[in-house]
Amino acid sequence: MTEETHNAPVEPNAVEEPLDLVRLSLDERIYVKLRGDRELRGKLHAYDGHLNMVLGDVEETITVVEINEETYEEVIRTVKRTSEMLFVRGDGVIL
Amino acid sequence: MQQPPQQERSPTEFLSNVIGRPVVVKLNSGVDYRGILSCLDGYMNIALEQTEEWVNGQLKNKYGDAFIRGNNVLYISADKTN
């Protein structure tokens, strides 16, 4: 006789646990990685379940890799921009 | 044919089992993250501790918590060698 201990999956993690931990970072400076080789450092004012975020006092760093076709060398540059207040759409967020 | 003793097979069970263990998370972009899984949800959003980011060589270290948005995750693998 096979005994199957089928425990009905208990509520996996009450609400949306990783987001509960994001909540602890409210009002703190955070580092956000975005698609398109972009990074943000700023103060987290607000967020939601899509990971849309409002950041204050942010610095955006865009990493650009340029390839010189003659000498075949890669040059990596970064472009920086700053904003007092920035709304970030959640689907671009990686980390 | 012998079947290895199986627990519940659902991904949900895997998720319950893997919390608290060192894992490797690979993203669609090809970047690797190794760390200890704090928690995760049904969307594959992940919270990791002591995360290391690996691309070709080692790039950045993150301490404390790292949150990865689930849509970028290719896989989550339990890593015994960490």
GROMACS .gro file of C-alpha atoms in nm:
model
  177
    1MET     CA    1   0.000   0.000   0.000
    2THR     CA    2   0.144   0.329  -0.094
    3GLU     CA    3   0.099   0.601   0.157
    4GLU     CA    4   0.082   0.933   0.000
    5THR     CA    5   0.128   1.216   0.235
    6HIS     CA    6  -0.039   1.479   0.031
    7ASN     CA    7  -0.023   1.784   0.241
    8ALA     CA    8  -0.234   2.050   0.084
    9PRO     CA    9   0.014   2.324   0.012
   10VAL     CA   10  -0.005   2.556   0.306
   11GLU     CA   11  -0.036   2.924   0.212
   12PRO     CA   12   0.306   2.944   0.045
   13ASN     CA   13   0.409   3.279   0.182
   14ALA     CA   14   0.128   3.479   0.337
   15VAL     CA   15   0.119   3.784   0.111
   16GLU     CA   16   0.402   3.868  -0.128
   17GLU     CA   17   0.698   3.817   0.098
   18PRO     CA   18   0.978   3.954  -0.117
   19LEU     CA   19   0.771   4.271  -0.142
   20ASP     CA   20   0.728   4.281   0.234
   21LEU     CA   21   1.104   4.304   0.252
   22VAL     CA   22   1.104   4.584  -0.005
   23ARG     CA   23   0.871   4.764   0.230
   24LEU     CA   24   1.147   4.765   0.490
   25SER     CA   25   1.362   4.965   0.248
   26LEU     CA   26   1.113   5.250   0.220
   27ASP     CA   27   1.274   5.586   0.270
   28GLU     CA   28   1.620   5.438   0.235
   29ARG     CA   29   1.867   5.474  -0.045
   30ILE     CA   30   1.856   5.175  -0.274
   31TYR     CA   31   2.027   5.048  -0.585
   32VAL     CA   32   1.806   4.937  -0.872
   33LYS     CA   33   1.914   4.754  -1.182
   34LEU     CA   34   1.709   4.807  -1.497
   35ARG     CA   35   1.691   4.648  -1.836
   36GLY     CA   36   1.905   4.818  -2.096
   37ASP     CA   37   2.222   4.831  -1.884
   38ARG     CA   38   2.091   5.101  -1.657
   39GLU     CA   39   2.133   5.146  -1.286
   40LEU     CA   40   1.968   5.380  -1.042
   41ARG     CA   41   2.064   5.492  -0.696
   42GLY     CA   42   1.806   5.686  -0.507
   43LYS     CA   43   1.574   5.707  -0.213
   44LEU     CA   44   1.270   5.481  -0.226
   45HIS     CA   45   0.958   5.685  -0.165
   46ALA     CA   46   0.695   5.446  -0.293
   47TYR     CA   47   0.647   5.115  -0.469
   48ASP     CA   48   0.373   4.874  -0.568
   49GLY     CA   49   0.319   4.512  -0.660
   50HIS     CA   50   0.437   4.565  -1.016
   51LEU     CA   51   0.756   4.712  -0.879
   52ASN     CA   52   0.666   5.053  -1.015
   53MET     CA   53   0.867   5.287  -0.793
   54VAL     CA   54   0.899   5.649  -0.707
   55LEU     CA   55   1.258   5.743  -0.631
   56GLY     CA   56   1.383   6.074  -0.499
   57ASP     CA   57   1.719   6.235  -0.553
   58VAL     CA   58   1.829   5.974  -0.800
   59GLU     CA   59   2.136   5.922  -1.008
   60GLU     CA   60   2.097   5.713  -1.321
   61THR     CA   61   2.397   5.543  -1.475
   62ILE     CA   62   2.379   5.412  -1.831
   63THR     CA   63   2.658   5.181  -1.940
   64VAL     CA   64   2.760   5.208  -2.304
   65VAL     CA   65   3.001   4.975  -2.475
   66GLU     CA   66   3.156   5.112  -2.788
   67ILE     CA   67   3.358   4.897  -3.018
   68ASN     CA   68   3.622   5.053  -3.234
   69GLU     CA   69   3.610   4.847  -3.551
   70GLU     CA   70   3.955   4.939  -3.665
   71THR     CA   71   4.154   4.870  -3.355
   72TYR     CA   72   3.896   4.620  -3.227
   73GLU     CA   73   3.900   4.756  -2.880
   74GLU     CA   74   3.602   4.789  -2.651
   75VAL     CA   75   3.550   5.113  -2.477
   76ILE     CA   76   3.311   5.111  -2.185
   77ARG     CA   77   3.158   5.441  -2.095
   78THR     CA   78   2.901   5.544  -1.843
   79VAL     CA   79   2.655   5.826  -1.880
   80LYS     CA   80   2.504   5.976  -1.568
   81ARG     CA   81   2.184   6.173  -1.520
   82THR     CA   82   2.023   6.299  -1.206
   83SER     CA   83   1.662   6.376  -1.113
   84GLU     CA   84   1.491   6.508  -0.806
   85MET     CA   85   1.198   6.275  -0.846
   86LEU     CA   86   1.165   5.983  -1.080
   87PHE     CA   87   0.888   5.737  -1.158
   88VAL     CA   88   1.011   5.396  -1.266
   89ARG     CA   89   0.784   5.151  -1.447
   90GLY     CA   90   0.803   4.809  -1.289
   91ASP     CA   91   0.848   4.597  -1.597
   92GLY     CA   92   1.191   4.744  -1.660
   93VAL     CA   93   1.319   4.646  -1.318
   94ILE     CA   94   1.556   4.355  -1.281
   95LEU     CA   95   1.703   4.386  -0.934
   96MET     CA   96   1.137   0.002  -1.298
   97GLN     CA   97   1.193   0.146  -0.962
   98GLN     CA   98   1.063   0.487  -0.892
   99PRO     CA   99   1.271   0.688  -0.651
  100PRO     CA  100   1.075   0.782  -0.341
  101GLN     CA  101   0.892   1.093  -0.443
  102GLN     CA  102   0.760   1.378  -0.246
  103GLU     CA  103   0.490   1.597  -0.387
  104ARG     CA  104   0.603   1.693  -0.731
  105SER     CA  105   0.459   2.033  -0.765
  106PRO     CA  106   0.680   2.336  -0.812
  107THR     CA  107   0.519   2.473  -0.498
  108GLU     CA  108   0.680   2.193  -0.302
  109PHE     CA  109   1.015   2.272  -0.456
  110LEU     CA  110   0.971   2.632  -0.351
  111SER     CA  111   0.900   2.532   0.008
  112ASN     CA  112   1.199   2.302   0.015
  113VAL     CA  113   1.450   2.539  -0.128
  114ILE     CA  114   1.395   2.836   0.098
  115GLY     CA  115   1.692   2.900   0.325
  116ARG     CA  116   1.935   2.718   0.102
  117PRO     CA  117   2.207   2.850  -0.125
  118VAL     CA  118   2.079   2.879  -0.479
  119VAL     CA  119   2.185   2.981  -0.825
  120VAL     CA  120   1.943   3.206  -1.005
  121LYS     CA  121   1.991   3.257  -1.375
  122LEU     CA  122   1.820   3.542  -1.551
  123ASN     CA  123   1.699   3.569  -1.907
  124SER     CA  124   1.985   3.809  -1.965
  125GLY     CA  125   2.234   3.534  -1.883
  126VAL     CA  126   2.352   3.686  -1.557
  127ASP     CA  127   2.403   3.452  -1.264
  128TYR     CA  128   2.320   3.528  -0.904
  129ARG     CA  129   2.434   3.306  -0.620
  130GLY     CA  130   2.302   3.356  -0.272
  131ILE     CA  131   2.082   3.224   0.004
  132LEU     CA  132   1.715   3.221  -0.077
  133SER     CA  133   1.525   3.431   0.177
  134CYS     CA  134   1.187   3.392   0.017
  135LEU     CA  135   1.008   3.382  -0.310
  136ASP     CA  136   0.655   3.396  -0.443
  137GLY     CA  137   0.440   3.251  -0.718
  138TYR     CA  138   0.563   3.505  -0.970
  139MET     CA  139   0.919   3.393  -0.910
  140ASN     CA  140   1.004   3.725  -0.751
  141ILE     CA  141   1.303   3.642  -0.534
  142ALA     CA  142   1.462   3.778  -0.221
  143LEU     CA  143   1.822   3.666  -0.173
  144GLU     CA  144   2.086   3.728   0.091
  145GLN     CA  145   2.459   3.765   0.041
  146THR     CA  146   2.422   3.768  -0.333
  147GLU     CA  147   2.707   3.752  -0.581
  148GLU     CA  148   2.662   3.855  -0.938
  149TRP     CA  149   2.852   3.655  -1.200
  150VAL     CA  150   2.871   3.737  -1.565
  151ASN     CA  151   3.202   3.647  -1.724
  152GLY     CA  152   3.414   3.720  -1.421
  153GLN     CA  153   3.277   3.831  -1.090
  154LEU     CA  154   3.119   4.173  -1.109
  155LYS     CA  155   2.941   4.303  -0.807
  156ASN     CA  156   2.875   4.189  -0.453
  157LYS     CA  157   2.552   4.265  -0.280
  158TYR     CA  158   2.511   4.223   0.090
  159GLY     CA  159   2.184   4.228   0.274
  160ASP     CA  160   1.885   4.163   0.057
  161ALA     CA  161   1.858   4.155  -0.317
  162PHE     CA  162   1.519   4.145  -0.488
  163ILE     CA  163   1.488   4.004  -0.834
  164ARG     CA  164   1.173   4.057  -1.038
  165GLY     CA  165   1.026   3.726  -1.138
  166ASN     CA  166   0.977   3.788  -1.507
  167ASN     CA  167   1.355   3.804  -1.554
  168VAL     CA  168   1.420   3.468  -1.394
  169LEU     CA  169   1.514   3.179  -1.619
  170TYR     CA  170   1.566   2.925  -1.343
  171ILE     CA  171   1.628   2.880  -0.974
  172SER     CA  172   1.859   2.595  -0.883
  173ALA     CA  173   1.958   2.462  -0.544
  174ASP     CA  174   2.335   2.492  -0.523
  175LYS     CA  175   2.519   2.254  -0.297
  176THR     CA  176   2.861   2.378  -0.383
  177ASN     CA  177   2.813   2.733  -0.254
   0.00000   0.00000   0.00000
